[in-house]
């Protein structure tokens, strides 16, 4: 990107040596995550009857499964990058989907366009309100974000139950499912395309804009960000709002796929999103986000869940495998920070 | 915050060590700051009492004092972290009221904190411009897209002006040595300073070689026209580069003299409140 100013002269400089492109790739989580994904795809394809795992229909299933997980993953990756947590994203998704579902039921006699715009807007606004609540609690009441969102996890799951009387919202217009959730464009499900577009936008913002730089600066050193004059309180609040909006979009996509809400099915979504982000190379401590790696982490979880079912293994083994992979990913990350690993990987 | 298309403010003209200024420099006040009769109390504790201190352009001012003497309190008042209970601060000839380091920066005075206040995961370039980013022109700028090439050009200029050598602007600060990090912090402060830099313990965490590099850097910064105030416990090393010494003791000024023939024992004597001879004997023991 930038030409060197001069050769390093300080004897204490600890820069890893520059190796070949392949050797440098070896130190990146992204490489390993996608390598594991490739191996899993091959294994599940071989083990599945008639290689159904790699069939077009199943690939579309994988895409559809990853849509909401990717959106929550983007949200948590940005928050982790800024040094914050949000374990209420799943609850946010549930509440947004319930509210959007109620609106779409009320508008069932309207045109598809009206139903989509109305329910999507309501879902986004609901998500933003939840995000604003979390942001204000974290920045104004100075409650640690882990604790604040643990509390809001309960609050907003409860609110979703109150709004829906504890049962899933049904009767969502079939046109919403046929005309959006199950619609394919160039062979891919629309919800997946929506999430991929947002993923690309998130990547661009993180990599090229002041917003992305400030997110990483706040996570890397809040003190440094404060002293550089960044209004970190406002920025963190706004970040929670944006992430809430992403959870709202995820809630909307969820009801378009199944034409019903799935209150019980998303309680663990936040933890799954955190897992995907960390496996992909984002640091829990903040300052480092890998949006490309996040995609790999999301795909990994989806492949495992789907693949185990396809080969006839109960899907709850997925939780065990993802947990083990998470530990390995974090361990490898720690290993990379040592001189030993620098010599091992980047010589 | 600097918005799109913003430019780095022009540095003050070069002033040589003897204080000979160019005609353009004469437009500015001779002093970076002049603080008069500063007093600061925390609860029942009088941290600073009637302290007057000034910093000239092109000068390295060393601020010494034992722990609790009031060095940090004075510095924090000069950079806007604390507001004095009484007294006034004049920067570039104008009396100012500062409420944050950002205010001080607006008046042309920047700070290098003891912890450097760098974001370790960000690159040198990103740290240099954090809070002052240059955006691309046009529609991309309205989306907050950074102009990294402009930022790199200006960072390179700032680093080269101070003869700072780094492996690359794109390397993360956490991968630099302590001396290199200090150099980045100084370069950043220099880039956004129009007149003065306050440095809090710039050599505290460094080894001998790195401390020497940083001291050279401090001298070069002053030679380029800025006034530099250094708080330090490293008396011998700072004595070599300082033009003037101020020693604080019990919240007041115990010594304020040009370096001239001052020796370490004179400064220690002022710090502990002994006569020079007694301090010298104490050191020998």
Tab-separated table of N, CA and C in Angstrom, chain A residues 1-16 205-211 213-214 216-217 219-221 223-231 235 283 285-288, chain B residues 1-3 101-102 113 115 117-122 125-126 130-131 133 135 143-146 148 152 156 159 164-171 174-181 210 213:
chain	number	residue	atom	x	y	z
A	1	UNK	N	0.833	-1.196	0.000
A	1	UNK	CA	0.000	0.000	0.000
A	1	UNK	C	0.872	1.252	0.000
A	2	UNK	N	1.823	1.255	0.903
A	2	UNK	CA	2.611	2.459	1.091
A	2	UNK	C	4.095	2.089	1.056
A	3	UNK	N	4.851	2.895	0.391
A	3	UNK	CA	6.279	2.614	0.313
A	3	UNK	C	6.926	2.764	1.678
A	4	UNK	N	7.911	1.960	1.899
A	4	UNK	CA	8.611	2.026	3.172
A	4	UNK	C	9.255	3.392	3.347
A	5	UNK	N	9.278	3.824	4.576
A	5	UNK	CA	9.948	5.088	4.873
A	5	UNK	C	11.444	4.863	4.825
A	6	UNK	N	11.888	3.803	5.439
A	6	UNK	CA	13.297	3.444	5.420
A	6	UNK	C	13.436	2.053	5.991
A	7	UNK	N	14.597	1.501	5.898
A	7	UNK	CA	14.821	0.171	6.451
A	7	UNK	C	14.792	0.235	7.963
A	8	UNK	N	14.340	-0.841	8.631
A	8	UNK	CA	14.313	-0.826	10.083
A	8	UNK	C	15.726	-0.735	10.651
A	9	UNK	N	15.878	0.127	11.645
A	9	UNK	CA	17.198	0.270	12.236
A	9	UNK	C	17.220	-0.132	13.692
A	10	UNK	N	16.021	-0.156	14.282
A	10	UNK	CA	15.994	-0.422	15.700
A	10	UNK	C	16.252	-1.890	15.976
A	11	UNK	N	17.159	-2.187	16.888
A	11	UNK	CA	17.469	-3.591	17.158
A	11	UNK	C	16.331	-4.356	17.780
A	12	UNK	N	15.345	-3.650	18.374
A	12	UNK	CA	14.260	-4.368	19.035
A	12	UNK	C	13.061	-4.591	18.134
A	13	UNK	N	13.195	-4.197	16.889
A	13	UNK	CA	12.080	-4.395	15.968
A	13	UNK	C	11.756	-5.878	15.866
A	14	UNK	N	10.443	-6.198	15.995
A	14	UNK	CA	10.050	-7.605	16.018
A	14	UNK	C	9.165	-7.961	14.835
A	15	UNK	N	9.437	-7.384	13.714
A	15	UNK	CA	8.597	-7.672	12.557
A	15	UNK	C	8.878	-9.060	12.028
A	16	UNK	N	7.819	-9.807	11.691
A	16	UNK	CA	8.064	-11.105	11.096
A	16	UNK	C	8.689	-10.945	9.719
A	205	UNK	N	-16.816	-0.746	4.098
A	205	UNK	CA	-16.805	0.280	5.144
A	205	UNK	C	-15.676	0.043	6.145
A	206	UNK	N	-15.492	-1.211	6.500
A	206	UNK	CA	-14.448	-1.504	7.487
A	206	UNK	C	-13.066	-1.213	6.921
A	207	UNK	N	-12.871	-1.532	5.665
A	207	UNK	CA	-11.528	-1.454	5.078
A	207	UNK	C	-11.176	-0.056	4.573
A	208	UNK	N	-12.136	0.680	4.102
A	208	UNK	CA	-11.804	1.907	3.377
A	208	UNK	C	-12.307	3.202	4.002
A	209	UNK	N	-13.133	3.117	5.034
A	209	UNK	CA	-13.730	4.370	5.506
A	209	UNK	C	-13.268	4.758	6.914
A	210	UNK	N	-13.518	6.018	7.223
A	210	UNK	CA	-13.212	6.542	8.548
A	210	UNK	C	-14.020	5.818	9.614
A	211	UNK	N	-15.245	5.453	9.269
A	211	UNK	CA	-16.097	4.716	10.210
A	211	UNK	C	-15.404	3.421	10.645
A	213	UNK	N	-12.243	2.660	10.436
A	213	UNK	CA	-11.014	2.962	11.171
A	213	UNK	C	-11.323	3.301	12.621
A	214	UNK	N	-12.377	4.086	12.831
A	214	UNK	CA	-12.720	4.475	14.200
A	214	UNK	C	-13.218	3.277	15.012
A	216	UNK	N	-12.202	0.176	14.701
A	216	UNK	CA	-11.029	-0.600	15.099
A	216	UNK	C	-10.183	0.158	16.127
A	217	UNK	N	-10.128	1.473	15.981
A	217	UNK	CA	-9.343	2.279	16.931
A	217	UNK	C	-9.938	2.167	18.333
A	219	UNK	N	-11.660	-0.262	19.559
A	219	UNK	CA	-11.425	-1.602	20.101
A	219	UNK	C	-9.966	-1.837	20.435
A	220	UNK	N	-9.091	-1.219	19.654
A	220	UNK	CA	-7.663	-1.410	19.882
A	220	UNK	C	-7.221	-0.712	21.154
A	221	UNK	N	-7.639	0.526	21.331
A	221	UNK	CA	-7.321	1.271	22.554
A	221	UNK	C	-8.344	2.381	22.720
A	223	UNK	N	-8.562	4.370	25.148
A	223	UNK	CA	-7.871	5.569	25.629
A	223	UNK	C	-7.294	6.355	24.462
A	224	UNK	N	-6.650	5.627	23.543
A	224	UNK	CA	-6.049	6.299	22.379
A	224	UNK	C	-7.133	6.987	21.547
A	225	UNK	N	-8.257	6.308	21.390
A	225	UNK	CA	-9.354	6.890	20.607
A	225	UNK	C	-9.902	8.143	21.276
A	226	UNK	N	-10.059	8.065	22.597
A	226	UNK	CA	-10.543	9.240	23.341
A	226	UNK	C	-9.574	10.402	23.199
A	227	UNK	N	-8.288	10.105	23.362
A	227	UNK	CA	-7.296	11.176	23.329
A	227	UNK	C	-7.119	11.735	21.918
A	228	UNK	N	-7.504	10.936	20.918
A	228	UNK	CA	-7.434	11.444	19.538
A	228	UNK	C	-8.644	12.310	19.223
A	229	UNK	N	-9.518	12.464	20.210
A	229	UNK	CA	-10.659	13.350	20.030
A	229	UNK	C	-11.903	12.683	19.477
A	230	UNK	N	-11.882	11.352	19.349
A	230	UNK	CA	-13.083	10.671	18.855
A	230	UNK	C	-14.136	10.687	19.966
A	231	UNK	N	-15.353	10.966	19.592
A	231	UNK	CA	-16.431	10.944	20.579
A	231	UNK	C	-16.889	9.492	20.713
A	235	UNK	N	-20.124	7.243	19.206
A	235	UNK	CA	-19.826	6.272	18.140
A	235	UNK	C	-20.248	4.861	18.543
A	283	UNK	N	-10.809	-10.548	16.824
A	283	UNK	CA	-10.337	-10.701	18.200
A	283	UNK	C	-11.428	-10.338	19.192
A	285	UNK	N	-10.900	-9.346	22.070
A	285	UNK	CA	-10.429	-8.172	22.808
A	285	UNK	C	-10.560	-6.887	22.002
A	286	UNK	N	-10.935	-6.988	20.734
A	286	UNK	CA	-11.138	-5.796	19.917
A	286	UNK	C	-9.925	-5.406	19.103
A	287	UNK	N	-10.151	-4.499	18.152
A	287	UNK	CA	-9.063	-3.960	17.348
A	287	UNK	C	-8.788	-4.696	16.056
A	288	UNK	N	-9.252	-5.943	15.963
A	288	UNK	CA	-9.031	-6.727	14.742
A	288	UNK	C	-10.342	-7.372	14.316
B	1	UNK	N	-12.869	17.565	14.412
B	1	UNK	CA	-12.284	16.566	13.528
B	1	UNK	C	-12.075	17.142	12.141
B	2	UNK	N	-10.957	16.794	11.562
B	2	UNK	CA	-10.663	17.302	10.240
B	2	UNK	C	-11.562	16.619	9.217
B	3	UNK	N	-12.165	17.405	8.373
B	3	UNK	CA	-13.086	16.829	7.408
B	3	UNK	C	-12.401	16.647	6.061
B	101	UNK	N	-7.769	18.091	25.681
B	101	UNK	CA	-6.529	18.091	24.893
B	101	UNK	C	-6.817	18.569	23.471
B	102	UNK	N	-8.051	18.350	23.037
B	102	UNK	CA	-8.447	18.812	21.706
B	102	UNK	C	-8.396	20.344	21.629
B	113	UNK	N	1.658	11.455	25.526
B	113	UNK	CA	1.409	10.899	26.853
B	113	UNK	C	2.430	9.807	27.171
B	115	UNK	N	1.878	6.876	28.162
B	115	UNK	CA	1.473	5.593	27.572
B	115	UNK	C	1.362	5.707	26.048
B	117	UNK	N	-0.613	6.662	23.969
B	117	UNK	CA	-1.974	6.768	23.415
B	117	UNK	C	-2.013	6.381	21.944
B	118	UNK	N	-1.353	5.276	21.617
B	118	UNK	CA	-1.431	4.746	20.251
B	118	UNK	C	-2.349	3.533	20.261
B	119	UNK	N	-3.012	3.299	19.144
B	119	UNK	CA	-3.855	2.102	19.003
B	119	UNK	C	-2.970	0.986	18.440
B	120	UNK	N	-2.660	-0.029	19.251
B	120	UNK	CA	-1.638	-1.004	18.841
B	120	UNK	C	-1.964	-1.799	17.583
B	121	UNK	N	-3.264	-2.040	17.333
B	121	UNK	CA	-3.616	-2.857	16.163
B	121	UNK	C	-3.660	-2.056	14.867
B	122	UNK	N	-3.650	-0.739	14.993
B	122	UNK	CA	-3.702	0.096	13.790
B	122	UNK	C	-2.295	0.336	13.260
B	125	UNK	N	0.404	4.673	9.880
B	125	UNK	CA	-0.340	5.692	9.132
B	125	UNK	C	-1.666	6.018	9.820
B	126	UNK	N	-2.395	4.971	10.202
B	126	UNK	CA	-3.710	5.173	10.818
B	126	UNK	C	-3.585	5.883	12.160
B	130	UNK	N	-5.250	9.433	13.178
B	130	UNK	CA	-6.472	9.124	13.931
B	130	UNK	C	-7.092	10.414	14.480
B	131	UNK	N	-8.324	10.652	14.094
B	131	UNK	CA	-9.004	11.882	14.500
B	131	UNK	C	-8.764	13.049	13.553
B	133	UNK	N	-8.354	12.338	9.956
B	133	UNK	CA	-8.275	11.632	8.679
B	133	UNK	C	-8.536	12.559	7.482
B	135	UNK	N	-10.110	12.654	3.823
B	135	UNK	CA	-11.058	11.868	3.035
B	135	UNK	C	-10.872	12.135	1.546
B	143	UNK	N	-18.978	9.411	1.730
B	143	UNK	CA	-19.175	8.122	2.413
B	143	UNK	C	-18.062	7.860	3.433
B	144	UNK	N	-17.189	8.820	3.584
B	144	UNK	CA	-16.123	8.672	4.580
B	144	UNK	C	-14.945	7.850	4.091
B	145	UNK	N	-14.783	7.735	2.761
B	145	UNK	CA	-13.665	6.932	2.243
B	145	UNK	C	-12.359	7.698	2.443
B	146	UNK	N	-11.383	7.014	3.021
B	146	UNK	CA	-10.110	7.652	3.354
B	146	UNK	C	-9.232	7.830	2.124
B	148	UNK	N	-5.851	7.409	1.566
B	148	UNK	CA	-4.638	6.888	2.204
B	148	UNK	C	-3.372	7.389	1.517
B	152	UNK	N	-0.496	9.125	3.463
B	152	UNK	CA	0.847	8.529	3.441
B	152	UNK	C	1.890	9.569	3.063
B	156	UNK	N	4.843	10.588	5.572
B	156	UNK	CA	6.247	10.444	5.171
B	156	UNK	C	7.011	11.753	5.352
B	159	UNK	N	7.623	12.307	9.055
B	159	UNK	CA	8.643	11.400	9.585
B	159	UNK	C	10.035	11.787	9.075
B	164	UNK	N	12.983	10.260	11.188
B	164	UNK	CA	12.517	9.020	11.806
B	164	UNK	C	12.498	7.926	10.753
B	165	UNK	N	13.095	6.791	11.086
B	165	UNK	CA	13.085	5.671	10.147
B	165	UNK	C	12.195	4.553	10.694
B	166	UNK	N	11.278	4.112	9.863
B	166	UNK	CA	10.374	3.016	10.231
B	166	UNK	C	10.330	2.028	9.076
B	167	UNK	N	10.016	0.765	9.374
B	167	UNK	CA	9.988	-0.213	8.292
B	167	UNK	C	8.944	0.109	7.227
B	168	UNK	N	7.799	0.605	7.675
B	168	UNK	CA	6.720	0.898	6.724
B	168	UNK	C	5.635	1.653	7.459
B	169	UNK	N	4.852	2.412	6.714
B	169	UNK	CA	3.717	3.098	7.333
B	169	UNK	C	2.554	2.140	7.568
B	170	UNK	N	2.589	1.008	6.881
B	170	UNK	CA	1.435	0.101	6.976
B	170	UNK	C	1.619	-0.966	8.051
B	171	UNK	N	2.741	-0.923	8.744
B	171	UNK	CA	2.961	-1.920	9.789
B	171	UNK	C	2.160	-1.526	11.038
B	174	UNK	N	1.783	-2.334	17.099
B	174	UNK	CA	2.155	-3.371	18.067
B	174	UNK	C	3.373	-4.171	17.616
B	175	UNK	N	3.714	-4.087	16.333
B	175	UNK	CA	4.880	-4.806	15.833
B	175	UNK	C	6.144	-3.949	15.837
B	176	UNK	N	6.042	-2.729	16.356
B	176	UNK	CA	7.216	-1.866	16.442
B	176	UNK	C	7.865	-2.010	17.814
B	177	UNK	N	9.115	-1.631	17.879
B	177	UNK	CA	9.810	-1.634	19.172
B	177	UNK	C	9.349	-0.421	19.989
B	178	UNK	N	9.746	-0.386	21.252
B	178	UNK	CA	9.367	0.725	22.119
B	178	UNK	C	9.840	2.062	21.575
B	179	UNK	N	11.070	2.085	21.072
B	179	UNK	CA	11.622	3.328	20.533
B	179	UNK	C	10.886	3.790	19.301
B	180	UNK	N	10.541	2.840	18.452
B	180	UNK	CA	9.811	3.187	17.230
B	180	UNK	C	8.423	3.710	17.561
B	181	UNK	N	7.787	3.105	18.569
B	181	UNK	CA	6.456	3.590	18.974
B	181	UNK	C	6.549	5.019	19.493
B	210	UNK	N	17.464	3.242	22.637
B	210	UNK	CA	16.195	3.855	22.228
B	210	UNK	C	16.006	5.223	22.881
B	213	UNK	N	17.895	7.688	20.930
B	213	UNK	CA	17.192	8.000	19.673
B	213	UNK	C	16.090	9.022	19.935
